[in-house]
GROMACS .gro file of C-alpha atoms in nm:
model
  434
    1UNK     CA    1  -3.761   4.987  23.018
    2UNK     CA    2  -3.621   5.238  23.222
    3UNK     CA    3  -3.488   5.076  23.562
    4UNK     CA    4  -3.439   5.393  23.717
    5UNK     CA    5  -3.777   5.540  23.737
    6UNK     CA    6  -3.920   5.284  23.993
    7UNK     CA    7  -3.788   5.110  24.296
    8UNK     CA    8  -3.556   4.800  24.227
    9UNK     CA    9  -3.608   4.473  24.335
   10UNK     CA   10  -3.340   4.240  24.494
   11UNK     CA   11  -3.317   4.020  24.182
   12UNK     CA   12  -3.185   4.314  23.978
   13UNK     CA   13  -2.870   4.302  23.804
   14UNK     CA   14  -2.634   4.553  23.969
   15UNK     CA   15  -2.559   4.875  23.701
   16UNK     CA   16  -2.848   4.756  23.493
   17UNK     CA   17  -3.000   5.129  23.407
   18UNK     CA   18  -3.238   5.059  23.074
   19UNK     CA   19  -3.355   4.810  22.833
   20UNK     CA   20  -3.523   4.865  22.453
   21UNK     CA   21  -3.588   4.690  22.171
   22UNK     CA   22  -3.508   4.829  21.834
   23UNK     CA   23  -3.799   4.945  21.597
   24UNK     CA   24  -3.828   4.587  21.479
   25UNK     CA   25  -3.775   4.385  21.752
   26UNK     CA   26  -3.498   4.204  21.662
   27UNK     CA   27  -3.238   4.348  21.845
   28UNK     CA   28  -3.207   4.467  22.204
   29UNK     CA   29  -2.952   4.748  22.337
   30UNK     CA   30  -2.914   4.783  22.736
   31UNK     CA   31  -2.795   5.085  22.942
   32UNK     CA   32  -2.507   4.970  23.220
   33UNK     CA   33  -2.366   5.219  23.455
   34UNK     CA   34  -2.069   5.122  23.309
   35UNK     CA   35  -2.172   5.206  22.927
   36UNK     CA   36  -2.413   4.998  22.704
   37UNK     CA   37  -2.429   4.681  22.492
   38UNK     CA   38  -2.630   4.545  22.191
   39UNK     CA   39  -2.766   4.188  22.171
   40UNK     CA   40  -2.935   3.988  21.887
   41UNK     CA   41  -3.319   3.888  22.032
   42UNK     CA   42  -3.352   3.542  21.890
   43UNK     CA   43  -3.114   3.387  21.875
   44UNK     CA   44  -2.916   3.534  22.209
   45UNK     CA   45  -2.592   3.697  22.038
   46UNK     CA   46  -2.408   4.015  22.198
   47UNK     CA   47  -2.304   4.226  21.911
   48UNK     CA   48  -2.167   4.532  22.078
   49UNK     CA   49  -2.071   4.655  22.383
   50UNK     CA   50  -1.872   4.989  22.520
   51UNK     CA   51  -1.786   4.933  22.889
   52UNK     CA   52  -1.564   5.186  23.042
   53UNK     CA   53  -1.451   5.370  23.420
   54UNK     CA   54  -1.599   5.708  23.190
   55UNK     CA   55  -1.968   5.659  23.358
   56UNK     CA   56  -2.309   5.599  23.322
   57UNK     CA   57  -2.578   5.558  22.990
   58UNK     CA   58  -2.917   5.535  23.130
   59UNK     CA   59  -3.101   5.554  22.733
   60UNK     CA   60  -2.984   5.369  22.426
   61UNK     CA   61  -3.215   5.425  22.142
   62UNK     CA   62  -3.142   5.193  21.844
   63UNK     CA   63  -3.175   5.268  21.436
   64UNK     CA   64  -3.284   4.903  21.377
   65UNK     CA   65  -2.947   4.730  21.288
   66UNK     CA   66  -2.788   5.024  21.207
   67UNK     CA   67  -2.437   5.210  21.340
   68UNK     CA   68  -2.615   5.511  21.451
   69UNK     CA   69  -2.716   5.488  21.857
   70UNK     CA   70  -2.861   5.739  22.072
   71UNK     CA   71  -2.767   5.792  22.408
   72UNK     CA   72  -2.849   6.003  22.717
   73UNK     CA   73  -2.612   5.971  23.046
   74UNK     CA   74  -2.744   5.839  23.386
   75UNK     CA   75  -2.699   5.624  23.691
   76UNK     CA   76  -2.432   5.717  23.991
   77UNK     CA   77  -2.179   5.860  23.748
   78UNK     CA   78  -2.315   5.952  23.394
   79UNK     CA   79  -2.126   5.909  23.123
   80UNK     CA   80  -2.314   6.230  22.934
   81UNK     CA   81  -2.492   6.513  23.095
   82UNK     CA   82  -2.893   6.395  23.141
   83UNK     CA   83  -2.996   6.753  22.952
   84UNK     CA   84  -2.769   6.609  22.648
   85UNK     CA   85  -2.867   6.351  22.386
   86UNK     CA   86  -2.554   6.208  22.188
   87UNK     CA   87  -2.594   6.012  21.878
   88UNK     CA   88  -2.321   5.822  21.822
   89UNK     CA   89  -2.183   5.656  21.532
   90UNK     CA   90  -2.045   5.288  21.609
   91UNK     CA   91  -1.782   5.239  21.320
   92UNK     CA   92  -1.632   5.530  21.402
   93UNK     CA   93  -1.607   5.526  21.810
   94UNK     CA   94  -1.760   5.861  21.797
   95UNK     CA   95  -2.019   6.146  21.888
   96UNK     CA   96  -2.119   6.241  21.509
   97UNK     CA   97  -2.431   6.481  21.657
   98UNK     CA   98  -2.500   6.666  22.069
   99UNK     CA   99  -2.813   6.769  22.136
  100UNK     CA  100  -2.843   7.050  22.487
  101UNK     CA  101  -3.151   7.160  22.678
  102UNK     CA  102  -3.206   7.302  22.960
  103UNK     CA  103  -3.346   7.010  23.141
  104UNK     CA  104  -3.374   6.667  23.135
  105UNK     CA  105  -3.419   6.460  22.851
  106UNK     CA  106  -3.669   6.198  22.929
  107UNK     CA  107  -3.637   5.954  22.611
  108UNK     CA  108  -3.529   5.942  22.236
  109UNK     CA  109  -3.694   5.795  21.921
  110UNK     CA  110  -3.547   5.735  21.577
  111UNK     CA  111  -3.677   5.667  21.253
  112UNK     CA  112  -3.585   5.606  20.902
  113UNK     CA  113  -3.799   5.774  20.615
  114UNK     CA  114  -3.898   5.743  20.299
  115UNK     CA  115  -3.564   5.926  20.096
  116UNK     CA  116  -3.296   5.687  20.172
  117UNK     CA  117  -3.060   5.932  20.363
  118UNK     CA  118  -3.324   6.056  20.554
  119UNK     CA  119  -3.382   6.031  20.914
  120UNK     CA  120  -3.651   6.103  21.192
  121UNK     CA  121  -3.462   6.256  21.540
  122UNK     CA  122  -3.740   6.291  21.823
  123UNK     CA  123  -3.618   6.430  22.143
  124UNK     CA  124  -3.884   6.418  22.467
  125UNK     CA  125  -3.831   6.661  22.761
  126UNK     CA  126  -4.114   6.602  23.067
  127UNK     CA  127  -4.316   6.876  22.858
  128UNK     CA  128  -4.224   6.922  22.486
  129UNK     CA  129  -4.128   6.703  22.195
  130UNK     CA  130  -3.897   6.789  21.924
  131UNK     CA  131  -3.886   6.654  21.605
  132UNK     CA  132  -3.594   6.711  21.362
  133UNK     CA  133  -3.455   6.593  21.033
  134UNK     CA  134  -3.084   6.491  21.138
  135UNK     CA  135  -2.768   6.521  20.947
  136UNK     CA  136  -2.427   6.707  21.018
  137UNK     CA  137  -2.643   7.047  21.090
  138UNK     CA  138  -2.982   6.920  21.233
  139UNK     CA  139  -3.323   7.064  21.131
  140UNK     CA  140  -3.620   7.125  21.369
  141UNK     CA  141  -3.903   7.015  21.173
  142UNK     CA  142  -4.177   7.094  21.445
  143UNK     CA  143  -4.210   7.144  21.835
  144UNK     CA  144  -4.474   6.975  22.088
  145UNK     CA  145  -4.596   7.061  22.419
  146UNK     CA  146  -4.712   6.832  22.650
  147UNK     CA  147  -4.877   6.728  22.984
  148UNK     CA  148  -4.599   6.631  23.275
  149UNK     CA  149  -4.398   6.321  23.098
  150UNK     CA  150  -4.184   6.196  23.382
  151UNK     CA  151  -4.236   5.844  23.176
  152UNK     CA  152  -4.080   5.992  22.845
  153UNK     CA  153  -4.358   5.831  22.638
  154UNK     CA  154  -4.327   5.859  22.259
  155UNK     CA  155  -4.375   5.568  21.997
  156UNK     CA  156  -4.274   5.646  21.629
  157UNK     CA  157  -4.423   5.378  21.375
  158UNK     CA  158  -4.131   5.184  21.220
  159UNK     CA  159  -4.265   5.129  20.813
  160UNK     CA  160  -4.078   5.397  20.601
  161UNK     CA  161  -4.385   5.440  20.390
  162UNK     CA  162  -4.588   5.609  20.684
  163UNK     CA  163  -4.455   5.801  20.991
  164UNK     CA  164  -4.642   5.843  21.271
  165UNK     CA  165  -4.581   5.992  21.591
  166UNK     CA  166  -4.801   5.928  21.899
  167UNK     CA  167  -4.715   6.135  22.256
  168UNK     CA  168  -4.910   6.233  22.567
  169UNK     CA  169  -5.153   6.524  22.473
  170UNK     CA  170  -5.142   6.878  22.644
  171UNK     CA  171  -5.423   6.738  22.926
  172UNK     CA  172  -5.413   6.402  23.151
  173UNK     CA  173  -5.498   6.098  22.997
  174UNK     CA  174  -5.515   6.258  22.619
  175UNK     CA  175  -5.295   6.142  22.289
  176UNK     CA  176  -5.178   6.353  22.046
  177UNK     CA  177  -5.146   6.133  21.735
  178UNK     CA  178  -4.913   6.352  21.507
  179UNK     CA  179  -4.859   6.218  21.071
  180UNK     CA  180  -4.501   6.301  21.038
  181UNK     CA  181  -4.535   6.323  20.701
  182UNK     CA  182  -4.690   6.616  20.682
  183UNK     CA  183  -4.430   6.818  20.859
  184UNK     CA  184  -4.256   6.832  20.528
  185UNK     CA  185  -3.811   6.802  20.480
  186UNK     CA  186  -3.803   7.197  20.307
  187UNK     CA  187  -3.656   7.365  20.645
  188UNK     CA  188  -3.359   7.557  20.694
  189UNK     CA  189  -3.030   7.375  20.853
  190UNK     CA  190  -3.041   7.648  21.071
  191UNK     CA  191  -3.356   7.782  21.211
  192UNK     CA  192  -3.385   8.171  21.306
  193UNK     CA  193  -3.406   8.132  21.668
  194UNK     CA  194  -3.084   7.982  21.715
  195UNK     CA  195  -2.811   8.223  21.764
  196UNK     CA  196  -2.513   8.124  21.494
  197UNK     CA  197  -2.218   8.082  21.784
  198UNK     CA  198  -2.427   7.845  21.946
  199UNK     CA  199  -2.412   7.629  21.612
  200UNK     CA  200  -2.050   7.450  21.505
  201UNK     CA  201  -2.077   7.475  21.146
  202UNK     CA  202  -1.719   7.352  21.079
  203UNK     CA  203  -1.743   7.078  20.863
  204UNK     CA  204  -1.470   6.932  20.937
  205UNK     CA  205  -1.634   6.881  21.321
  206UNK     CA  206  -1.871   6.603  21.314
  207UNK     CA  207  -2.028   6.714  21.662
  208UNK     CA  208  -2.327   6.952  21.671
  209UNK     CA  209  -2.439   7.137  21.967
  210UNK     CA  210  -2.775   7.299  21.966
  211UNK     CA  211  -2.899   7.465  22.335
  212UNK     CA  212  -3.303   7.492  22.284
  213UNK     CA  213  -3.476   7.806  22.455
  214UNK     CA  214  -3.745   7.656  22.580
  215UNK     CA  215  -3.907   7.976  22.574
  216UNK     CA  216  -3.909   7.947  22.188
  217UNK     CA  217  -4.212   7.997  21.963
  218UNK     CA  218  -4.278   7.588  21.855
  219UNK     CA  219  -4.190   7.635  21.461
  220UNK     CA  220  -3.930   7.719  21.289
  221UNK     CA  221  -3.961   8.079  21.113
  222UNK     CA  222  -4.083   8.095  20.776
  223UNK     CA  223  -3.939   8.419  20.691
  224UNK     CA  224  -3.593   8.272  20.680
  225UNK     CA  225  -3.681   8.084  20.425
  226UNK     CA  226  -3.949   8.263  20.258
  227UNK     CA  227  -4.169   7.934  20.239
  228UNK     CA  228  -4.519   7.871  20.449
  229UNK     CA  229  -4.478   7.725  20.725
  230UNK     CA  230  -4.663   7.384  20.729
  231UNK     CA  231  -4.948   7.292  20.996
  232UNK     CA  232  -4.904   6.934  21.112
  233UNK     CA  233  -5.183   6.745  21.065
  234UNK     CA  234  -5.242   6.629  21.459
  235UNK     CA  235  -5.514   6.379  21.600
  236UNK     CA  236  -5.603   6.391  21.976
  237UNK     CA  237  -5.791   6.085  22.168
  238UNK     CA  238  -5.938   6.117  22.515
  239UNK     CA  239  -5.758   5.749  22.609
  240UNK     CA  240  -5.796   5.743  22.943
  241UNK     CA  241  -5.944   5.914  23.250
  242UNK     CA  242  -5.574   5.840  23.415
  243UNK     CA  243  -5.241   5.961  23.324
  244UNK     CA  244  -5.082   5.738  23.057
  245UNK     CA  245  -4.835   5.518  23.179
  246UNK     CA  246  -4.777   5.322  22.799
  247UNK     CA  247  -4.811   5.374  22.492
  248UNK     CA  248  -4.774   5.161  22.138
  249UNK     CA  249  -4.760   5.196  21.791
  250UNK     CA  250  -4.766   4.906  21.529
  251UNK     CA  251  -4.552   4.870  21.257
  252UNK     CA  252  -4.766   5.105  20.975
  253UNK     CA  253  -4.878   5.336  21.219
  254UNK     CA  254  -5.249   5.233  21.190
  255UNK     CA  255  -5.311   5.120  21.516
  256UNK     CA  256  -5.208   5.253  21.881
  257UNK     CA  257  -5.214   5.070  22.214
  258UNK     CA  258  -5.217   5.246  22.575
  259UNK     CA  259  -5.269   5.220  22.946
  260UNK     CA  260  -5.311   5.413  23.178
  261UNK     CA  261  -5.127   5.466  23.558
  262UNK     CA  262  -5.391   5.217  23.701
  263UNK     CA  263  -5.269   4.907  23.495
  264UNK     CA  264  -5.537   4.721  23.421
  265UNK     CA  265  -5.684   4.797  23.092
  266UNK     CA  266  -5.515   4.869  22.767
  267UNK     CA  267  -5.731   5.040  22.457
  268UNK     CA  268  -5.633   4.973  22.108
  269UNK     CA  269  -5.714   5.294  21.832
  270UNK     CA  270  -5.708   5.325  21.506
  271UNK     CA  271  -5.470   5.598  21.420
  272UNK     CA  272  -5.686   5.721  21.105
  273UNK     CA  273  -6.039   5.783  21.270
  274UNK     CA  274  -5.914   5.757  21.685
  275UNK     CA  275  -6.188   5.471  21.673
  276UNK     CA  276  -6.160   5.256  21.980
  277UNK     CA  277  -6.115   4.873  21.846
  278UNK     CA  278  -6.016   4.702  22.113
  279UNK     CA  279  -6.022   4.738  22.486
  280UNK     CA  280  -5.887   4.445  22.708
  281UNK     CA  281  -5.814   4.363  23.071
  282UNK     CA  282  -5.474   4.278  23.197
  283UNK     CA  283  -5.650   4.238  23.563
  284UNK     CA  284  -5.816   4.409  23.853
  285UNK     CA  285  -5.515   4.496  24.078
  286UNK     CA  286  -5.289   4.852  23.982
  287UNK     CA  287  -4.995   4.755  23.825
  288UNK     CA  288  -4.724   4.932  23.644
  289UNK     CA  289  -4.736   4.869  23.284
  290UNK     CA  290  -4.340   4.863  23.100
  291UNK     CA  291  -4.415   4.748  22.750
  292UNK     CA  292  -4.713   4.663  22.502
  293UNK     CA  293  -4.594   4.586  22.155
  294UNK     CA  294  -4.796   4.487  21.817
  295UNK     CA  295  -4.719   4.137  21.633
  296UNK     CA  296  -4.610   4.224  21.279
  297UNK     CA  297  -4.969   4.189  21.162
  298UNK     CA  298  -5.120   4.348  21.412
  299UNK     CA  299  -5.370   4.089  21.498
  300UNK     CA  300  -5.208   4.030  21.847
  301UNK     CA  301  -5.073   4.217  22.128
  302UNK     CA  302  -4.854   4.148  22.420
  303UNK     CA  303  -4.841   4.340  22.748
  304UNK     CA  304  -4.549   4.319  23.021
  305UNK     CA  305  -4.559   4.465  23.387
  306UNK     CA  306  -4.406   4.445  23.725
  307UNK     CA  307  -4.602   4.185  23.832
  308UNK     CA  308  -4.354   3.919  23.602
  309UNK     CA  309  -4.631   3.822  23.423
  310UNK     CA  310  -4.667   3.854  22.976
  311UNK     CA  311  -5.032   3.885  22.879
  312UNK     CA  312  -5.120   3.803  22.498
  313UNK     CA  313  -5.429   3.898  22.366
  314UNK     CA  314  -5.614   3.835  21.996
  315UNK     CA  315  -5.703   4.120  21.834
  316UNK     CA  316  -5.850   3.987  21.515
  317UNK     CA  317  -6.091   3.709  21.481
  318UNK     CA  318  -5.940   3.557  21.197
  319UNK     CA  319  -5.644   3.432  21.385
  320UNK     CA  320  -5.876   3.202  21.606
  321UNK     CA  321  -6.138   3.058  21.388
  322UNK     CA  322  -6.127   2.720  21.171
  323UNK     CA  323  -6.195   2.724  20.788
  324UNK     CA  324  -6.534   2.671  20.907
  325UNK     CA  325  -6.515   3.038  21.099
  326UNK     CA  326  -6.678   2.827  21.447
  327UNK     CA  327  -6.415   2.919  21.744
  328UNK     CA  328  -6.229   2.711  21.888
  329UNK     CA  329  -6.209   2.567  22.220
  330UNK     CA  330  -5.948   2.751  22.474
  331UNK     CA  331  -5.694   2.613  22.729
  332UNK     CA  332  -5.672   2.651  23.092
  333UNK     CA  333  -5.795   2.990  23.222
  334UNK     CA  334  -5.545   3.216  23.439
  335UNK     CA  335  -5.538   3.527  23.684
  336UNK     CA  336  -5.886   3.624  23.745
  337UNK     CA  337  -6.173   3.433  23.838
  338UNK     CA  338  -6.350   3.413  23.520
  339UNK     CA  339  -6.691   3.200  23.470
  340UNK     CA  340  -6.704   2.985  23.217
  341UNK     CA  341  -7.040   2.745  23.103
  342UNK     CA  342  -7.025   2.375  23.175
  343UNK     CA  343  -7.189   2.314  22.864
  344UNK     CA  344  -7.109   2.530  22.526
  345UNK     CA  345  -7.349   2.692  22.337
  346UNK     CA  346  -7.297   2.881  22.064
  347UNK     CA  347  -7.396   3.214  22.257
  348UNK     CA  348  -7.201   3.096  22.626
  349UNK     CA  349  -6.859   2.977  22.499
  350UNK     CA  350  -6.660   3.205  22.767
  351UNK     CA  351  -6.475   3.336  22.467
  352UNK     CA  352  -6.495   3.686  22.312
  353UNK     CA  353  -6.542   3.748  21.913
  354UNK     CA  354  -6.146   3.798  21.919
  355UNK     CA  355  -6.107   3.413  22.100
  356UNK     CA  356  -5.947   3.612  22.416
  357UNK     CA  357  -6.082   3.509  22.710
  358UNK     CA  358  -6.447   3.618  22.829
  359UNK     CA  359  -6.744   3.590  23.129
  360UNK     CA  360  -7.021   3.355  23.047
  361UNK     CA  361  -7.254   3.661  23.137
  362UNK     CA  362  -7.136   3.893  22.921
  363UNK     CA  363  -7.473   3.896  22.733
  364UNK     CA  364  -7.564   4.071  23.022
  365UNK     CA  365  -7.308   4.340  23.042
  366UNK     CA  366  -7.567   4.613  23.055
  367UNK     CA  367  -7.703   4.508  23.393
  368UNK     CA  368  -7.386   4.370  23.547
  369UNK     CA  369  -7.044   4.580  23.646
  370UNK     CA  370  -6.804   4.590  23.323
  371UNK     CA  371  -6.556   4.321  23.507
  372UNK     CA  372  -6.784   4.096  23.353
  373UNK     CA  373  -6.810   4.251  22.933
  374UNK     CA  374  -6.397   4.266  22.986
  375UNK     CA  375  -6.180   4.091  22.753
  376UNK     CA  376  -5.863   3.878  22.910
  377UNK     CA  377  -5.557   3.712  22.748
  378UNK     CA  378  -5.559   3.500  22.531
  379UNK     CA  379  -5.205   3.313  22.662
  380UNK     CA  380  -4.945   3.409  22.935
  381UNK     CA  381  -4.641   3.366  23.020
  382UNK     CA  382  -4.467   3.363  23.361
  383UNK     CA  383  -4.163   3.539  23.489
  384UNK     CA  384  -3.963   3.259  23.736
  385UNK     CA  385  -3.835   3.613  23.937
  386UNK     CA  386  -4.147   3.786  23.873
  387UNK     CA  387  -3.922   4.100  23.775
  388UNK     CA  388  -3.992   4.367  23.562
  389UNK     CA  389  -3.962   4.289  23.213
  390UNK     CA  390  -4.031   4.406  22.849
  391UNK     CA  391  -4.127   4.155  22.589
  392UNK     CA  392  -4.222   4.132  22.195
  393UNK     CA  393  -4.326   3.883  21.948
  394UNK     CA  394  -4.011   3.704  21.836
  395UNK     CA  395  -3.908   3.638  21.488
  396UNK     CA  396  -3.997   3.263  21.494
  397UNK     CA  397  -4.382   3.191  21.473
  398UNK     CA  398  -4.563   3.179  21.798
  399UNK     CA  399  -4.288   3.238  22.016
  400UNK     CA  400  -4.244   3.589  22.216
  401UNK     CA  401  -3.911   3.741  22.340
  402UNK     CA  402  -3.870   3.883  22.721
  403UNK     CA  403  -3.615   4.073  22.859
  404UNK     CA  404  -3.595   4.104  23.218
  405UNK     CA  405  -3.406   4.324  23.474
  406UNK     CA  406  -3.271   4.052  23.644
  407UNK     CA  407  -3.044   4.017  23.339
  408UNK     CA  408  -3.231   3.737  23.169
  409UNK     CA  409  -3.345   3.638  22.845
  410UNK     CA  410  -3.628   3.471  22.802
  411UNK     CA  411  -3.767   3.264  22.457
  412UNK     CA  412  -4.170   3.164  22.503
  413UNK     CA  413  -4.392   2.962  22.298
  414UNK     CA  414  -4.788   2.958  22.258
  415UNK     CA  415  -5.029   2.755  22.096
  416UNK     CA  416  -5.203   3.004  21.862
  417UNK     CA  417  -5.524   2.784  21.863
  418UNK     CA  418  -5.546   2.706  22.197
  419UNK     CA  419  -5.400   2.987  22.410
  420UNK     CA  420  -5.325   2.911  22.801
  421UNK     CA  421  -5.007   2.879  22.928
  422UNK     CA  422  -4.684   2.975  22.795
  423UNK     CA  423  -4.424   2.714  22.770
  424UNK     CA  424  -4.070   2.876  22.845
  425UNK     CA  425  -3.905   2.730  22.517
  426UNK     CA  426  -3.548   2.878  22.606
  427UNK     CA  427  -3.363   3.083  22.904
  428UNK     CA  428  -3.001   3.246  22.906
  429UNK     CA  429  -2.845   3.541  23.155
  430UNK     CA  430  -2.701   3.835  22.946
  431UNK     CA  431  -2.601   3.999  23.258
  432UNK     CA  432  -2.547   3.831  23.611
  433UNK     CA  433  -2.602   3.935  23.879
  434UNK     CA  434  -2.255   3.931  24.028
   0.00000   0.00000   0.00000
């Protein structure tokens, strides 16, 4: 959740610059003006912090519970240059790798792999991706070009046994889908283009500085190392007629969530065939979208925006049916008027094959507007502040974590058979607003 990209609201905590969850959801690192901190989701435990007069860290990318951090400056006073990305290693109180362009770096994704020492760097400027293998001297695996990214939107799947990559695609409202693993780990530390004083290759240094021409040919040069150059194997999707605004990935890399500038729906792929599975309505009013993340199963999904409200949805049927497979009834609808038959039938139950929420007429959703075929949330959940926020299934069954830019933690429950309502189970401030 980048704070800085949209215009604050009163309730804000004061230096509060960025909020993320690590690749499993289980930790949370924020982005002060003043340096950065790590928490424990569930239950509420800071872990780390670096607060200093030396400025500004507006990104903190995570490597689950790892040492290893990635940071990009920001805010009044930034710490690091914006164009920079530092990754920094925690038990030593030091930069370990830089990273230069010449412009802006708009987000940062890590990964672990496969080969236990091996590790996934992906760097997003507002119109190309790099992706690298990382170690003392990093190695560009692959280069992407994009549409305009102000957003920095990237998702990297989290499972070691499959890496996938998902980004904006070259035109508006396209996703390139990219499998990682077929960029390949045989490339040289140093790639051709680079010129060798631009490279410390002391190894007694532990910092790296690489300045990118983004004029570059995207590959690295197979002639330095006299091996083909691979072709990565890349997927696009038409998503949306909009420009993307989110975008998701869940755990394997199977399945990928996004929504567009507009707000209101969000389409779930597969990854494999670009099949649309699932496509469901967060409302009719434009909203800005800040997070949609994938239960560990991937048979839910929950959605946060600026409107301080968390939308669940179903996205498998056989998380809502009895042993008898007939659906179950639903609790109180929300949001959006929604008809619903005063008397069930097995065809008019106001509930959709998933169990999200439905229109009694959408047998009819050939003749009537597609308001009425749309699928809603299952459950909600209810921001006091209704302040931006960025939420994920928690770690205890049912419940779902929320982060907020007011400072506040938030720990929700819902009734998996009934839906409705969230109840707020559990509420802390991590930062006040002083």
């Amino acid at each position: 959740m980048d704070l800085t990209r949209s215009t604050s609201n009163p309730n804000d905590a004061p230096g509060f610059l960025y909020a993320g969850f690590n690749q499993e959801y289980g930790c949370f690192a924020t982005g002060l003006n003043t340096g950065f901190r790590v928490y424990n989701c569930d239950p509420l435990i800071e872990q780390a912090r670096s607060e200093s007069s030396e400025g500004g860290i507006a990104l903190v990318e995570m490597l689950y519970r790892t040492n290893y951090l990635a940071f990009v400056g920001g805010g009044r006073n930034p710490r690091f240059p914006p164009n920079k990305v530092i990754i920094h290693d925690s038990i030593k109180s030091k930069a370990v790798l830089e990273l230069e362009y010449k412009s802006d770096v708009k987000n940062v994704k890590l990964r672990r792999d496969r080969q236990v020492f091996s590790k996934r760097l992906t760097v997003v400027l507002v119109n190309k991706v790099f992706i690298y293998e990382f170690g003392i001297n990093p190695k560009l695996l692959y280069t992407f070009e994009t549409c305009d990214n102000e957003r920095g939107l990237a998702a990297v799947s989290a499972s070691q046994d499959h890496a996938v990559l998902i980004i904006p695609g070259r035109q508006k409202g396209h996703l390139q889908i990219v499998d990682l693993d077929s960029l390949g780990y045989y490339w040289s530390a140093v790639p051709q283009r680079y010129s060798e004083s631009s490279i410390n290759s002391n190894l007694n240094t532990s910092t790296t500085t690489i300045e990118h021409d983004l004029s570059s040919p995207t590959t690295t040069s197979s002639s330095s190392t006299g091996r083909a150059t691979p072709t990565a194997n890349i997927s696009i999707i038409a998503a949306h007629s909009g420009k993307l605004s989110c975008v998701a990935l869940n755990h394997d890399g199977t399945k990928c969530a996004t929504a567009s500038d507009k707000g209101t729906l969000v389409r779930v792929f597969n990854t494999a065939t670009g099949t649309l599975l699932n496509e469901l309505r967060r409302g009719m009013d434009r909203a800005e979208i800040y997070s949609i993340a994938f239960n560990h199963d991937s048979t839910r999904l929950c959605v946060s925006s600026d409107k301080g409200t968390i939308h669940v949805f179903n996205l498998d049927p056989s998380v809502v049916t009895t042993t008898d497979q007939k659906p179950l009834p639903r609790g109180p609808t929300y949001g959006e008027v929604v008809v619903y038959p005063t008397v069930p039938s097995v065809k008019g139950t106001g509930l959709t094959q998933n169990g999200n929420r439905g229109s009694s007429f959408s047998f009819m959703k050939d003749l009537l507007p597609k308001y009425f075929s749309s699928e809603w949330s299952f459950a909600h959940a209810k921001i006091v502040t209704e302040n931006r926020c960025i939420a994920a299934f928690g770690e205890e069954k049912n419940t779902i974590i929320a982060i907020c830019a007011d400072g506040s933690w938030y720990r929700f429950l819902f009734d998996p058979r009934k839906g409705g309502e969230c109840t707020r189970d559990s509420f802390e401030r991590f930062l006040k607003n002083e």
